[in-house]
Short mmCIF file of N, CA and C in Angstrom, two decimals:
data_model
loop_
_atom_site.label_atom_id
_atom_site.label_comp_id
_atom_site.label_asym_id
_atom_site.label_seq_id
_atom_site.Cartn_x
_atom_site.Cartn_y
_atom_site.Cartn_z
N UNK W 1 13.43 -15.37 14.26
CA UNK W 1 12.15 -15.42 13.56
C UNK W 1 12.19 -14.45 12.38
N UNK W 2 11.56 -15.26 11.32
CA UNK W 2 11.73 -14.00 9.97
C UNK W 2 10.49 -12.78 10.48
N UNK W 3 10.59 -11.33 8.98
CA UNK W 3 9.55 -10.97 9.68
C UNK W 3 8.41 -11.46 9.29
N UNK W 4 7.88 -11.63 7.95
CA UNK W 4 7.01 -12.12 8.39
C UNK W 4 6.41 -13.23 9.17
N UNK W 5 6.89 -13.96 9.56
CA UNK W 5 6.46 -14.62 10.75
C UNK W 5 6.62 -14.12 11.77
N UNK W 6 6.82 -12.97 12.15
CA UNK W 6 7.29 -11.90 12.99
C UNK W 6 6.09 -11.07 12.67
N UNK W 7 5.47 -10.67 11.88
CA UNK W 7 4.43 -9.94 11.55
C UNK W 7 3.09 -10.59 11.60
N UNK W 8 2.67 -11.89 11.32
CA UNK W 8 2.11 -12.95 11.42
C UNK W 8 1.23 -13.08 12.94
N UNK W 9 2.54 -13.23 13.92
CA UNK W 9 2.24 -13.22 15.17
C UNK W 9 1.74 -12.33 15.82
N UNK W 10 2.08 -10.65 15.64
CA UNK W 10 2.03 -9.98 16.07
C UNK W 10 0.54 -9.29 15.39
N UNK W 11 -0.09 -9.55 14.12
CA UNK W 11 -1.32 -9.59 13.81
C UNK W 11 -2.47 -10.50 14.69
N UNK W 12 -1.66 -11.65 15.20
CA UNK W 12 -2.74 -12.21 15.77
C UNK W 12 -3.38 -12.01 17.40
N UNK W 13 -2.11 -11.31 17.79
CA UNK W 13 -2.03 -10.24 18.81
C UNK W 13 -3.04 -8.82 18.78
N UNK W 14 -3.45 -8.31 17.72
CA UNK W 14 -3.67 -7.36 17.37
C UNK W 14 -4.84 -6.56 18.10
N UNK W 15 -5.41 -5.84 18.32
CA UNK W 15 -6.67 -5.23 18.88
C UNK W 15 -7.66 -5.32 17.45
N UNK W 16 -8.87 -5.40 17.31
CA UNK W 16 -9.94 -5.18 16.40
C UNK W 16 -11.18 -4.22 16.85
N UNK W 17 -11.34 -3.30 16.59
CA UNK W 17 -12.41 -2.14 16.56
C UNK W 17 -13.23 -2.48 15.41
N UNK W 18 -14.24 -1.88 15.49
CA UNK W 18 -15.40 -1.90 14.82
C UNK W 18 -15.60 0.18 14.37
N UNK W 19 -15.81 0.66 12.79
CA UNK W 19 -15.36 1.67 12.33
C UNK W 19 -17.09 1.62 11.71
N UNK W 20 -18.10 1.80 11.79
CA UNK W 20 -19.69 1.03 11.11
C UNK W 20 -19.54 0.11 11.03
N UNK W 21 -19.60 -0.56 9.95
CA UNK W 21 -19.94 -2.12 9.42
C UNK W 21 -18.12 -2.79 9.30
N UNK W 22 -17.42 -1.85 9.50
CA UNK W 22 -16.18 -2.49 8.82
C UNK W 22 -15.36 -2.72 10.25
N UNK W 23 -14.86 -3.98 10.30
CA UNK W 23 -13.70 -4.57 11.20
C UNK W 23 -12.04 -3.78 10.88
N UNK W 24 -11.96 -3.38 12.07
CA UNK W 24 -10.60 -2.51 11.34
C UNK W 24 -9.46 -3.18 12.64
N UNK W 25 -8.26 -3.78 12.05
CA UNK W 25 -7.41 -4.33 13.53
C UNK W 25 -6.33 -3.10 13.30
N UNK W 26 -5.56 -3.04 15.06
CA UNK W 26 -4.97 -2.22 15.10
C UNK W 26 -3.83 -2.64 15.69
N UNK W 27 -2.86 -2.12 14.26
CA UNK W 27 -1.27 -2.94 14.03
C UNK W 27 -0.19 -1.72 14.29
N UNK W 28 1.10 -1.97 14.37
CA UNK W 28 2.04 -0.92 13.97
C UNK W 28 1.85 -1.01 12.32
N UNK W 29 2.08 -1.77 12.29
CA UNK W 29 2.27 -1.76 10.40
C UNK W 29 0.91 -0.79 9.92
N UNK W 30 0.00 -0.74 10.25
CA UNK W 30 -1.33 -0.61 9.44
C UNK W 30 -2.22 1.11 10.42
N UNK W 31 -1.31 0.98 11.50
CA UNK W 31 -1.63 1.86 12.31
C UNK W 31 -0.57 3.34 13.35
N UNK W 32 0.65 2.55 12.74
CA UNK W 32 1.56 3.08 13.69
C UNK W 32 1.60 2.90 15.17
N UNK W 33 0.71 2.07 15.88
CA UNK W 33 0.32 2.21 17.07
C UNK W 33 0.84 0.75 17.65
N UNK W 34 1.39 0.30 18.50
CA UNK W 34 2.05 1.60 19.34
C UNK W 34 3.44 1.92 18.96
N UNK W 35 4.02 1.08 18.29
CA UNK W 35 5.22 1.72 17.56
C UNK W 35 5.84 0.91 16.27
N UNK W 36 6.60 1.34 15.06
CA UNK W 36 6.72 0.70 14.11
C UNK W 36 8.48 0.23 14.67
N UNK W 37 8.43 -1.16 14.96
CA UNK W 37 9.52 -1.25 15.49
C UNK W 37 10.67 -1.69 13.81
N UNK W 38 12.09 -0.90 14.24
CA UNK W 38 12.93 -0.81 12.89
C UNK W 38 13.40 -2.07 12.30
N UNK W 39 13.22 -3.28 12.98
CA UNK W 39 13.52 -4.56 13.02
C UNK W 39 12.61 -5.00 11.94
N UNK W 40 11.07 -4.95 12.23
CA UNK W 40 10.35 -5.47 11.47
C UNK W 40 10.16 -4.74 10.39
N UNK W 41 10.18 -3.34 10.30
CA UNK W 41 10.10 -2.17 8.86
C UNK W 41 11.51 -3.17 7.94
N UNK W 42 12.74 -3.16 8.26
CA UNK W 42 13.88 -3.33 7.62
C UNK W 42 13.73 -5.03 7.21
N UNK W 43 12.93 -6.10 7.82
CA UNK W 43 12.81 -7.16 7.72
C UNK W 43 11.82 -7.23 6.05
N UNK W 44 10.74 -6.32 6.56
CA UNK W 44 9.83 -6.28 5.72
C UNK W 44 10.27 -5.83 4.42
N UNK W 45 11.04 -4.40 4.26
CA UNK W 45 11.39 -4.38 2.93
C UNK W 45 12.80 -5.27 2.41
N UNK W 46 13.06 -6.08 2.70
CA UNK W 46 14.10 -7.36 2.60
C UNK W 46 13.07 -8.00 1.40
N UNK W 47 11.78 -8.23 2.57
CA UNK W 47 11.13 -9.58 2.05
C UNK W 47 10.28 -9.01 1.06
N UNK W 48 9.87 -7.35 0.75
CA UNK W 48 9.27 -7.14 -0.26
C UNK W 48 10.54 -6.71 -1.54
N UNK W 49 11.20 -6.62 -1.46
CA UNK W 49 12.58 -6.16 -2.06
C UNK W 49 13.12 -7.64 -2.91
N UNK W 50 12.29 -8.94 -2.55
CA UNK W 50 12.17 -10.38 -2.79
C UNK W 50 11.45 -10.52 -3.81
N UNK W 51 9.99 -9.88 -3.63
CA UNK W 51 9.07 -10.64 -4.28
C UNK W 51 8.74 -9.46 -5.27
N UNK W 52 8.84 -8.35 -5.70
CA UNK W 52 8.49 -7.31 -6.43
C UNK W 52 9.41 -6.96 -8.09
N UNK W 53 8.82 -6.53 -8.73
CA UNK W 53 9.08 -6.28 -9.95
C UNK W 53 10.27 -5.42 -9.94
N UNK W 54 11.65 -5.19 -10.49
CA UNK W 54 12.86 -4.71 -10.11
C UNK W 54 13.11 -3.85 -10.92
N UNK W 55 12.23 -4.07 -12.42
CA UNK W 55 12.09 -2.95 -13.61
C UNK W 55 11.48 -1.86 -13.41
N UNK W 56 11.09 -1.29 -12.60
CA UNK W 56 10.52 0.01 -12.17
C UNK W 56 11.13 1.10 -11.91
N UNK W 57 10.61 2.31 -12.28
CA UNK W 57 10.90 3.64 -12.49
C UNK W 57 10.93 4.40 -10.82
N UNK W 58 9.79 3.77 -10.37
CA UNK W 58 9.60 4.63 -9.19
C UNK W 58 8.68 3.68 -7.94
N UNK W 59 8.83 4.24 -6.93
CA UNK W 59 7.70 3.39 -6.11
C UNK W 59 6.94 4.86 -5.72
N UNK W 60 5.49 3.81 -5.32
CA UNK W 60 4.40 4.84 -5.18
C UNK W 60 3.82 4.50 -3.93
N UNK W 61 3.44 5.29 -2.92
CA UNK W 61 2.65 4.99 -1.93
C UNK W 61 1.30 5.77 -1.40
N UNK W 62 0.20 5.55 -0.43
CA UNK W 62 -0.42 7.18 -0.13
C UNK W 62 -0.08 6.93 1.54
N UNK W 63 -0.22 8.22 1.69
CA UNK W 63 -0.13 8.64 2.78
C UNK W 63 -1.27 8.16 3.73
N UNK W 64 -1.22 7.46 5.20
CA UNK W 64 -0.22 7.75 5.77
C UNK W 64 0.71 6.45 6.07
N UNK W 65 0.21 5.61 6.20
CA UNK W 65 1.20 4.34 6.71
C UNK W 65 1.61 3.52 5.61
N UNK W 66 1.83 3.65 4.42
CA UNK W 66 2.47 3.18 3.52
C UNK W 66 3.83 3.88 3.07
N UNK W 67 3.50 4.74 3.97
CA UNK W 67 5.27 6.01 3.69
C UNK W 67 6.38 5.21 4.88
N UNK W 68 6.41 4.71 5.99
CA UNK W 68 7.24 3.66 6.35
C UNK W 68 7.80 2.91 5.46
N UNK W 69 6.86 2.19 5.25
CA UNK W 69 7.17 0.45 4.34
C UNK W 69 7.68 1.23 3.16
N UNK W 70 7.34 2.08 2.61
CA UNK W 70 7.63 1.92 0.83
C UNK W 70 9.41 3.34 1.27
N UNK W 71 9.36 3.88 2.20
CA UNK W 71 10.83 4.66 2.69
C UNK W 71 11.76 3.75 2.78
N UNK W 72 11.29 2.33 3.83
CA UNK W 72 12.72 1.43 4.10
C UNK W 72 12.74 0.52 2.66
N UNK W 73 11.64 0.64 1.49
CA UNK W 73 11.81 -0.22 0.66
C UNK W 73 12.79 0.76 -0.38
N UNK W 74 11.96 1.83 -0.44
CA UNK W 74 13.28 3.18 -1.06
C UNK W 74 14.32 3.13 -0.88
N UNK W 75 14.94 2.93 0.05
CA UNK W 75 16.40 3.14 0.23
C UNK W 75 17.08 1.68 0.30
N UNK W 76 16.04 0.65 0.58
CA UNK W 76 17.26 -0.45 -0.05
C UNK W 76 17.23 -0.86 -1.33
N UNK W 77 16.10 -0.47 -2.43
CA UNK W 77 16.30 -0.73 -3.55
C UNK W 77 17.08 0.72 -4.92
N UNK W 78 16.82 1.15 -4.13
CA UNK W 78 17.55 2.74 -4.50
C UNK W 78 16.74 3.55 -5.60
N UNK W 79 15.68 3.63 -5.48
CA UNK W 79 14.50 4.01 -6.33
C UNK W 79 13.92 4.97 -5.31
N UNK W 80 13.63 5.77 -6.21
CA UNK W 80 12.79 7.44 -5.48
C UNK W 80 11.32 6.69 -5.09
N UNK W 81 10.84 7.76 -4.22
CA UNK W 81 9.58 7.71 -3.57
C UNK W 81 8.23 8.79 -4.09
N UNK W 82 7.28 8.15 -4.80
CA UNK W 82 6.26 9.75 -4.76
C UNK W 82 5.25 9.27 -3.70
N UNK W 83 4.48 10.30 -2.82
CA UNK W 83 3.63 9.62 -1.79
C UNK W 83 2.74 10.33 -2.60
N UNK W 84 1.43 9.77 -2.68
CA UNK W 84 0.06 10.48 -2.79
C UNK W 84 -0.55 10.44 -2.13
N UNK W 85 -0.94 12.02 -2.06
CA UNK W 85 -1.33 12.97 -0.71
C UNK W 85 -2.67 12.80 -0.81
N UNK W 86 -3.62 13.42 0.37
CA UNK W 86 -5.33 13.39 0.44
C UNK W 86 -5.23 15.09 0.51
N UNK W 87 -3.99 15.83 -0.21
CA UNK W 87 -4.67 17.12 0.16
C UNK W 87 -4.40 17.70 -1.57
N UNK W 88 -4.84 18.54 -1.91
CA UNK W 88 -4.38 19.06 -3.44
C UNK W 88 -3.19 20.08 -3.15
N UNK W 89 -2.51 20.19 -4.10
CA UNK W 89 -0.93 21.14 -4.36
C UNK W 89 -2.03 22.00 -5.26
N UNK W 90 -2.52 21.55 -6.13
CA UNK W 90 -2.79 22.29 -7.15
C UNK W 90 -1.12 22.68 -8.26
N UNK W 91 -0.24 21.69 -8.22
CA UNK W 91 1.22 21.71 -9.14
C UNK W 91 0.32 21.61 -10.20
N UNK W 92 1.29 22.32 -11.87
CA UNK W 92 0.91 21.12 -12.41
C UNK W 92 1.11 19.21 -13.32
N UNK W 93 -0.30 19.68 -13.55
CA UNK W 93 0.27 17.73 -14.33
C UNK W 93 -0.41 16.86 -12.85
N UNK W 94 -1.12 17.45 -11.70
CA UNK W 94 -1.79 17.26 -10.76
C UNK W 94 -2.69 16.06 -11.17
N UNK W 95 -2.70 15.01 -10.63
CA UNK W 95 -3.90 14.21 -11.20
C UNK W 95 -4.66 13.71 -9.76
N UNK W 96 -6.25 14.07 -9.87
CA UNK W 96 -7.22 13.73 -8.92
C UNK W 96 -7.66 13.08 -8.98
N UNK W 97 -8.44 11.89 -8.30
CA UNK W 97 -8.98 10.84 -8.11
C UNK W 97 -9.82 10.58 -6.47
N UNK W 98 -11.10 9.94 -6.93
CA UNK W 98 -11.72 9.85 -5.73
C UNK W 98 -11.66 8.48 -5.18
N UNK W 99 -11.52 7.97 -3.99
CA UNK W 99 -11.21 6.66 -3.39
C UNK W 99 -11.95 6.75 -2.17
N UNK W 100 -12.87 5.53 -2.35
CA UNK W 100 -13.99 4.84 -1.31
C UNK W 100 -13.03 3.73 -0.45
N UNK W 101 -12.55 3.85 0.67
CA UNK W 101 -12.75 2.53 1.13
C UNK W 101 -14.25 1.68 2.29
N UNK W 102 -13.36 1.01 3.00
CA UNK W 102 -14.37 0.30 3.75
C UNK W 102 -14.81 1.32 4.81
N UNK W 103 -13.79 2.37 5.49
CA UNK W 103 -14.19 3.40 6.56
C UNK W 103 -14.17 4.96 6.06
N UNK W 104 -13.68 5.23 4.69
CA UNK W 104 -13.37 6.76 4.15
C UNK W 104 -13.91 7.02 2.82
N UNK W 105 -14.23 8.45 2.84
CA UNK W 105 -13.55 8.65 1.30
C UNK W 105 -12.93 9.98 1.55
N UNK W 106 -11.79 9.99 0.54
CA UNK W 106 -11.26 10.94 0.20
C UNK W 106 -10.74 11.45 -1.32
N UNK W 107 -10.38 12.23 -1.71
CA UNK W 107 -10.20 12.81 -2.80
C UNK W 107 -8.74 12.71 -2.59
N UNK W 108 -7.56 11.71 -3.63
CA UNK W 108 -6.21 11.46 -3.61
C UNK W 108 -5.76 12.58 -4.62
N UNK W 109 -4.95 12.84 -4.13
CA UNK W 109 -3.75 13.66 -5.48
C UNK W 109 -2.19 13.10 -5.64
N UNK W 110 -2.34 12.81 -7.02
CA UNK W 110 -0.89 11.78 -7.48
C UNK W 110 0.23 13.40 -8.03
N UNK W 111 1.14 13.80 -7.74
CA UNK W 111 1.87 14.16 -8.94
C UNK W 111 3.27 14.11 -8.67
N UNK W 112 3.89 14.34 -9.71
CA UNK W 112 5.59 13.81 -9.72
C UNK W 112 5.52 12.86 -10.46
N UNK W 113 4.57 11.90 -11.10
CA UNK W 113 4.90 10.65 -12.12
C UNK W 113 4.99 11.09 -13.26
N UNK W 114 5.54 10.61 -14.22
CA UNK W 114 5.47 11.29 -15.31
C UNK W 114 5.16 10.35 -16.40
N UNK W 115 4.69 11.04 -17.91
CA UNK W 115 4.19 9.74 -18.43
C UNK W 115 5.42 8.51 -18.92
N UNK W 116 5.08 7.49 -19.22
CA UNK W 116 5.64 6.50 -19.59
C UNK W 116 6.65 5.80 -18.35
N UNK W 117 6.29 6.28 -16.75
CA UNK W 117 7.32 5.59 -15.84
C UNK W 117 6.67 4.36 -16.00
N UNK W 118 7.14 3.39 -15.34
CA UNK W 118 6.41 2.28 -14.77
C UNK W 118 7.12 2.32 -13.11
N UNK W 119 5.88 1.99 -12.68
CA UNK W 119 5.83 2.59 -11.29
C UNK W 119 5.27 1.69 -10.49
N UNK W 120 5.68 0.86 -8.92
CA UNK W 120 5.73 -0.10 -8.15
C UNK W 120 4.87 0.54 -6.66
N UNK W 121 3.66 -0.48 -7.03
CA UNK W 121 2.92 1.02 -6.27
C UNK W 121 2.66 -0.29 -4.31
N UNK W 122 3.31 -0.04 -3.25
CA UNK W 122 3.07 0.13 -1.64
C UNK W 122 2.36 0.25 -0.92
N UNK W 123 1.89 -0.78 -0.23
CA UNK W 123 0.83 -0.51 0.69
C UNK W 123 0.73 -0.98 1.67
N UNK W 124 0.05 -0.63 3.02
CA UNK W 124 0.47 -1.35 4.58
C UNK W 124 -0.85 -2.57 3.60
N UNK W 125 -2.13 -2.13 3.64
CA UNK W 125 -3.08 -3.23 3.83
C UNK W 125 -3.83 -2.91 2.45
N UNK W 126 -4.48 -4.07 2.32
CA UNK W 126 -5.88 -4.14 1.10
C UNK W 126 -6.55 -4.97 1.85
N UNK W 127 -8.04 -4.08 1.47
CA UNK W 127 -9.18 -4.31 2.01
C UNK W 127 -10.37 -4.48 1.24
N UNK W 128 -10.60 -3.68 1.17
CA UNK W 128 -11.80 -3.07 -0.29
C UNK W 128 -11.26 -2.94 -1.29
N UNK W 129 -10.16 -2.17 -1.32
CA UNK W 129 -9.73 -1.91 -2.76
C UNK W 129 -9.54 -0.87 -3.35
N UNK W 130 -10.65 0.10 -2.49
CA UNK W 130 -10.63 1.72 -3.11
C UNK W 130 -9.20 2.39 -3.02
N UNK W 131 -8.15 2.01 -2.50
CA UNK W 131 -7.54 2.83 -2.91
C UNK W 131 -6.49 2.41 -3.71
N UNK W 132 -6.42 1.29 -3.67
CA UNK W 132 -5.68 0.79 -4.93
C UNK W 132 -6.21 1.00 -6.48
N UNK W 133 -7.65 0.78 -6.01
CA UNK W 133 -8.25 1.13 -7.28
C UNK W 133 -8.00 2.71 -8.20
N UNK W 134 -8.55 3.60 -6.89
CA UNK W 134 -7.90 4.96 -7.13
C UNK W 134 -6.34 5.25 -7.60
N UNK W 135 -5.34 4.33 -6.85
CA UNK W 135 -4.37 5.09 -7.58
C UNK W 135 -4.35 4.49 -9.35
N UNK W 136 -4.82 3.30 -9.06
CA UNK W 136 -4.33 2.97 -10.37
C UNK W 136 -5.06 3.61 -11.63
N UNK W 137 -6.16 4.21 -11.09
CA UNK W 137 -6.26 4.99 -12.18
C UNK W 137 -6.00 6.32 -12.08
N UNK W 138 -5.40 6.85 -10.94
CA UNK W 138 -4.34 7.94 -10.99
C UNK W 138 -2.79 7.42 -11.94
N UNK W 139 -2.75 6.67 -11.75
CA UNK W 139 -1.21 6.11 -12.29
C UNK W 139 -1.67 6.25 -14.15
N UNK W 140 -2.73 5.70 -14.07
CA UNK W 140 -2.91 5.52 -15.86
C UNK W 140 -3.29 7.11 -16.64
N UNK W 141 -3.61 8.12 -15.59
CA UNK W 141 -4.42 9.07 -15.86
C UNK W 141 -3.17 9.87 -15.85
N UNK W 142 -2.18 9.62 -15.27
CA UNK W 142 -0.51 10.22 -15.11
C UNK W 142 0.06 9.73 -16.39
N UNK W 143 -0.41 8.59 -17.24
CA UNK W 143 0.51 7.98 -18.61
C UNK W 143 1.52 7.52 -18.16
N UNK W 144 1.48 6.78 -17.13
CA UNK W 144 2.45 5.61 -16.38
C UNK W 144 1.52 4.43 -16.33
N UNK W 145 2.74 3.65 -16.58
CA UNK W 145 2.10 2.19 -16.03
C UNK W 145 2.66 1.74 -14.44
N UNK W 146 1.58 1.06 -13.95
CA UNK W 146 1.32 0.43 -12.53
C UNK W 146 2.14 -0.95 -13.37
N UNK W 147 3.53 -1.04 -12.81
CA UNK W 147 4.61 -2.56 -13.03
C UNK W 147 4.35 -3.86 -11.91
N UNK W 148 3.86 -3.04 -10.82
CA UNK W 148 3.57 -4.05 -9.82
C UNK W 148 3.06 -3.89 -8.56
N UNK W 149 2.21 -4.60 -7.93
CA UNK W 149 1.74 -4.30 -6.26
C UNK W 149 1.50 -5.05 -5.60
N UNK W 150 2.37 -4.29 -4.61
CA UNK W 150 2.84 -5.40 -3.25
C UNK W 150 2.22 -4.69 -2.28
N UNK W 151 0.94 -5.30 -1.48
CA UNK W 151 0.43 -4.76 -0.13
C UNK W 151 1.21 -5.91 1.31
N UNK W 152 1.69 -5.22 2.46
CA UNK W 152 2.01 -6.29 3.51
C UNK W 152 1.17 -7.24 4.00
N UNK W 153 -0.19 -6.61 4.27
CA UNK W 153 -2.01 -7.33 4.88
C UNK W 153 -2.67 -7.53 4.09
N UNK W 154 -2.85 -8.47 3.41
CA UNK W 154 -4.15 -8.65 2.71
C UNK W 154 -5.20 -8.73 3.37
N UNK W 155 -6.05 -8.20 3.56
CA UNK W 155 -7.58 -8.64 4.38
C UNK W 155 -8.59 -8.79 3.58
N UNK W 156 -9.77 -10.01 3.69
CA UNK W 156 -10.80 -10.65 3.09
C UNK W 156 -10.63 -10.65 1.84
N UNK W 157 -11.68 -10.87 1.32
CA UNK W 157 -11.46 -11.64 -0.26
C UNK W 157 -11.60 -10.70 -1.90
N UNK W 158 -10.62 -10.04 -1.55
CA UNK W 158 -10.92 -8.72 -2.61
C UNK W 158 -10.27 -8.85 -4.03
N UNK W 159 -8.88 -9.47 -3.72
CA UNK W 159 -7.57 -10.00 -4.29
C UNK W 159 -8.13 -10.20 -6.00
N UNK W 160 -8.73 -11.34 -6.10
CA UNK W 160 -8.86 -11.39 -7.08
C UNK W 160 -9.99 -11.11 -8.01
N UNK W 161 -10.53 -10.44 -7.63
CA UNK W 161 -11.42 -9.60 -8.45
C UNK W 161 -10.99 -8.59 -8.79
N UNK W 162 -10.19 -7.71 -7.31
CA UNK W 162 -9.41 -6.45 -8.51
C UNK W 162 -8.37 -7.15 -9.00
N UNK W 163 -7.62 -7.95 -9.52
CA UNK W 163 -6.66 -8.31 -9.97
C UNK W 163 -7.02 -8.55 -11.57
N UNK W 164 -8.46 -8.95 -11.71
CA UNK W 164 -8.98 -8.58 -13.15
C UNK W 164 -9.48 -7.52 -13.34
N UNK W 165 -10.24 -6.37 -12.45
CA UNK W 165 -10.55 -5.60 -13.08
C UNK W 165 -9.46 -4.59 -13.46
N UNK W 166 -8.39 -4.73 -12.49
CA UNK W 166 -7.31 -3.90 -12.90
C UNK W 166 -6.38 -4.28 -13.81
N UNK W 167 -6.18 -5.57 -13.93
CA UNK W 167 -5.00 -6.38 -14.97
C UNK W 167 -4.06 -6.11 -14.56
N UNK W 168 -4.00 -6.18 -13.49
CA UNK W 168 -2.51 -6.54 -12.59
C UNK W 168 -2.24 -7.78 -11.49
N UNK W 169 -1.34 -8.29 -11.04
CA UNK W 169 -1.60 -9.34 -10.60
C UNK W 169 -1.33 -8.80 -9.25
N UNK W 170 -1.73 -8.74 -7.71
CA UNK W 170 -1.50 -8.21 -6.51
C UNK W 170 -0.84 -9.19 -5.70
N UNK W 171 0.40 -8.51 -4.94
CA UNK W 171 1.00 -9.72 -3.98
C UNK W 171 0.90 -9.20 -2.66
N UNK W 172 1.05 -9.95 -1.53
CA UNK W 172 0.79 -9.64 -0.21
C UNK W 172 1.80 -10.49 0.46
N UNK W 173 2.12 -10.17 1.35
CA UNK W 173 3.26 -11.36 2.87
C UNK W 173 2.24 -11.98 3.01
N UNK W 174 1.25 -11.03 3.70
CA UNK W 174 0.16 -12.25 4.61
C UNK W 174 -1.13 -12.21 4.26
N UNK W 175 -2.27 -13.10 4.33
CA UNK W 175 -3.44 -12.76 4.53
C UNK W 175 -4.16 -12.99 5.85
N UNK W 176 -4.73 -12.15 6.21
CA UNK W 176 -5.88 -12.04 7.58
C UNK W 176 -7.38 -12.42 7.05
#
């Protein structure tokens, strides 16, 4: 079985909690829980290592479960990793940004990009949007361009609305 159809299945398996108003399912991919098995991590960056922009400077992820996926995608495409953290360094060239999603907010900090990369930005899931939204205007606020984004979960119907407000086009394996 490929992974994603390997991932597919095992979403439909999934547990779903309720976080307020927002449906949140609980995956390895999206949760770590109960374990990120190496089969499907190494399957997955195969199949994102497929569909993603190859001209890029760097890949970008935030912390915490997008540092899996975008590590096994690091090392088979041979491109460095910056994670953006929810805590401040206070380095500088530091760039802050605030990000709403469907269950959080937090205050992101991007640094290590530098201007003019173009940069391939990782993600377990999209939901809302806030934090894609956030980095990308961490990424523009860094004087890098966002080359491309690949989330594994797409969930509900967000896709293409940020896909214009951001002017990027968003790809996903699956949608839920």
């Amino acid at each position: 079985m490929d992974a994603i159809e390997n991932l597919r299945r095992s979403l439909e398996r999934s547990d779903i909690i309720k976080i307020g108003q927002y449906h949140y399912f609980v995956h390895p991919i999206s949760d770590g829980i109960p374990a990120i098995e190496p089969e499907l991590l190494a399957g997955l960056a195969a199949a994102i290592d497929e569909r993603v922009d190859k001209n890029c400077d760097r890949l970008l992820t935030v912390e915490a479960l997008g540092i899996p996926i975008a590590t096994a995608l690091s090392l088979r495409m041979g491109r460095p990793l910056t994670i953006v953290r929810k805590k401040r360094y206070g380095l500088p060239g530091e760039v802050a940004v605030h990000s709403s999603t469907g269950y959080s907010t937090h205050t992101l900090y991007l640094n290590g990009v530098k201007s003019g990369e173009k940069v391939l930005f990782i993600d377990d899931v999209l939901s809302t949007g806030g934090t894609l939204r956030a980095v990308a205007e961490a990424v523009r606020l860094a004087g890098a361009k966002l080359c491309d984004v690949l989330v594994v979960i797409e969930k509900g119907q967000n896709r293409e609305k940020l896909e214009r407000e951001l002017g990027i086009g968003i790809k996903s394996l699956v949608q839920v």
